[in-house]
Amino acid sequence: QVQLVESGGGLVQAGGSLRLSCAASGRSFSRNAMGWFRQAPGKERDVVAASTSSVGNTYYADSVKGRFTISRDNAKNTLYLQMNSLKPEDTAVYYCAARGSTYYSGSYYLKDQYDYWGQGTQVTVSS
């Protein structure tokens, strides 16, 4: 059974940093796209950052470019999101996701491309 478990969320002041982790189990995702999405109250779930299995193929939402960094440790089957210079508008539940197919999709930043989801971790940024 595939599981994605996020950790690292919490409460932080504006300007601070957090590092989210997503540990995958049940199968390897080293050849699959993985991503981070977030959902604020009353809003849709949107992409934050996504990564294909190929080195250099990453996508960032405009709102987080230059502040967030997605990375992965395929040996540990773990995805990370380093979040720096956090803003109150970054407050949301953050979800890790993994694509089931290893087939490359140019739309890997879209949430409908993902088959597996974690339960989410809350990130709250105070002003």
C-alpha positions as a printed NumPy array, in Angstrom:
array([[  0.   ,   0.   ,   0.   ],
       [  1.406,   3.354,  -1.038],
       [  1.684,   6.008,   1.633],
       [  2.965,   9.564,   1.558],
       [  3.562,  11.097,   4.97 ],
       [  4.358,  14.783,   5.329],
       [  6.118,  16.342,   8.291],
       [  7.791,  19.597,   9.227],
       [  4.867,  21.97 ,   9.267],
       [  4.18 ,  24.367,  12.093],
       [  3.861,  27.964,  13.2  ],
       [  6.549,  30.422,  12.165],
       [  6.915,  34.182,  12.065],
       [  7.045,  36.054,   8.799],
       [ 10.559,  35.952,   7.378],
       [ 11.255,  32.601,   8.958],
       [ 11.953,  29.21 ,   7.407],
       [ 10.544,  25.706,   7.475],
       [ 11.548,  22.47 ,   5.797],
       [  8.818,  20.037,   4.835],
       [  9.518,  16.367,   4.271],
       [  7.442,  13.737,   2.503],
       [  8.372,  10.128,   3.131],
       [  6.989,   7.69 ,   0.582],
       [  6.494,   3.988,   1.191],
       [  4.972,   1.063,  -0.646],
       [  6.833,   1.68 ,  -3.91 ],
       [  9.711,   3.693,  -5.277],
       [  9.026,   7.078,  -6.848],
       [ 12.551,   7.715,  -8.06 ],
       [ 11.328,   7.679, -11.674],
       [  8.092,   9.562, -11.019],
       [  7.154,  13.19 , -10.826],
       [  6.48 ,  14.422,  -7.312],
       [  5.221,  17.727,  -6.097],
       [  4.035,  19.975,  -3.315],
       [  0.619,  21.582,  -3.364],
       [ -1.135,  23.812,  -0.873],
       [ -4.669,  24.716,   0.016],
       [ -5.72 ,  27.738,   2.034],
       [ -9.202,  27.969,   3.588],
       [-11.833,  28.643,   0.951],
       [ -9.385,  28.274,  -1.912],
       [ -8.503,  25.563,  -4.376],
       [ -5.499,  23.318,  -4.009],
       [ -2.686,  24.798,  -6.106],
       [  0.785,  23.721,  -7.062],
       [  3.698,  25.106,  -5.083],
       [  6.562,  23.189,  -6.677],
       [  7.005,  20.024,  -8.681],
       [  9.886,  17.878,  -9.832],
       [ 10.216,  15.213, -12.473],
       [ 12.61 ,  12.345, -12.121],
       [ 14.987,  14.11 , -14.482],
       [ 17.575,  16.448, -13.063],
       [ 16.717,  20.065, -13.757],
       [ 13.024,  19.597, -14.458],
       [ 11.395,  21.625, -11.752],
       [  8.424,  23.938, -11.624],
       [  7.681,  26.675,  -9.12 ],
       [  4.613,  28.796,  -8.697],
       [  5.434,  32.444,  -9.332],
       [  4.524,  33.316,  -5.755],
       [  7.297,  31.125,  -4.315],
       [ 10.093,  31.486,  -6.863],
       [ 13.345,  32.47 ,  -5.217],
       [ 12.039,  31.555,  -1.753],
       [ 11.164,  27.833,  -1.926],
       [ 13.296,  24.939,  -3.129],
       [ 12.07 ,  21.457,  -3.954],
       [ 14.483,  18.552,  -3.7  ],
       [ 14.379,  14.801,  -3.475],
       [ 16.475,  12.01 ,  -2.061],
       [ 15.633,   9.019,  -4.218],
       [ 17.651,   6.684,  -2.026],
       [ 15.353,   7.567,   0.876],
       [ 12.246,   7.864,  -1.317],
       [ 11.727,  11.285,   0.248],
       [ 10.698,  14.657,  -1.131],
       [ 11.565,  17.965,   0.537],
       [ 10.431,  21.556,   0.371],
       [ 12.707,  24.195,   1.852],
       [ 10.695,  27.333,   2.513],
       [ 12.519,  30.568,   3.26 ],
       [ 11.353,  34.16 ,   3.721],
       [  7.903,  32.929,   4.602],
       [  4.959,  35.299,   4.292],
       [  1.523,  35.229,   5.94 ],
       [  0.027,  34.426,   2.524],
       [  1.973,  31.147,   2.544],
       [ -0.331,  29.924,   5.31 ],
       [ -2.061,  26.756,   4.105],
       [ -2.186,  23.013,   4.385],
       [  0.686,  21.614,   2.33 ],
       [  0.27 ,  18.319,   0.523],
       [  2.823,  16.018,  -1.022],
       [  1.832,  14.182,  -4.195],
       [  3.309,  11.542,  -6.459],
       [  2.475,  10.621, -10.014],
       [  1.72 ,   6.937, -10.531],
       [  3.094,   6.67 , -14.037],
       [  6.777,   7.   , -14.9  ],
       [  5.777,   8.333, -18.328],
       [  6.951,  11.922, -18.652],
       [  4.205,  14.506, -18.75 ],
       [  4.858,  18.092, -19.675],
       [  1.954,  19.   , -17.404],
       [  3.596,  17.577, -14.299],
       [  2.742,  20.764, -12.394],
       [ -1.014,  20.113, -12.623],
       [ -2.704,  18.386,  -9.714],
       [ -4.723,  16.075, -11.967],
       [ -1.455,  14.44 , -13.03 ],
       [ -0.98 ,  13.005,  -9.537],
       [ -2.358,   9.755,  -8.215],
       [ -1.083,   9.586,  -4.646],
       [ -1.507,  12.218,  -1.948],
       [ -0.393,  12.672,   1.611],
       [ -2.659,  13.746,   4.435],
       [ -1.243,  17.267,   4.55 ],
       [  0.691,  19.327,   7.065],
       [ -0.36 ,  22.741,   8.337],
       [  1.928,  25.714,   7.81 ],
       [  0.961,  28.92 ,   9.575],
       [  2.938,  32.129,   9.112],
       [  2.216,  34.92 ,  11.56 ],
       [  2.763,  38.578,  10.727]])
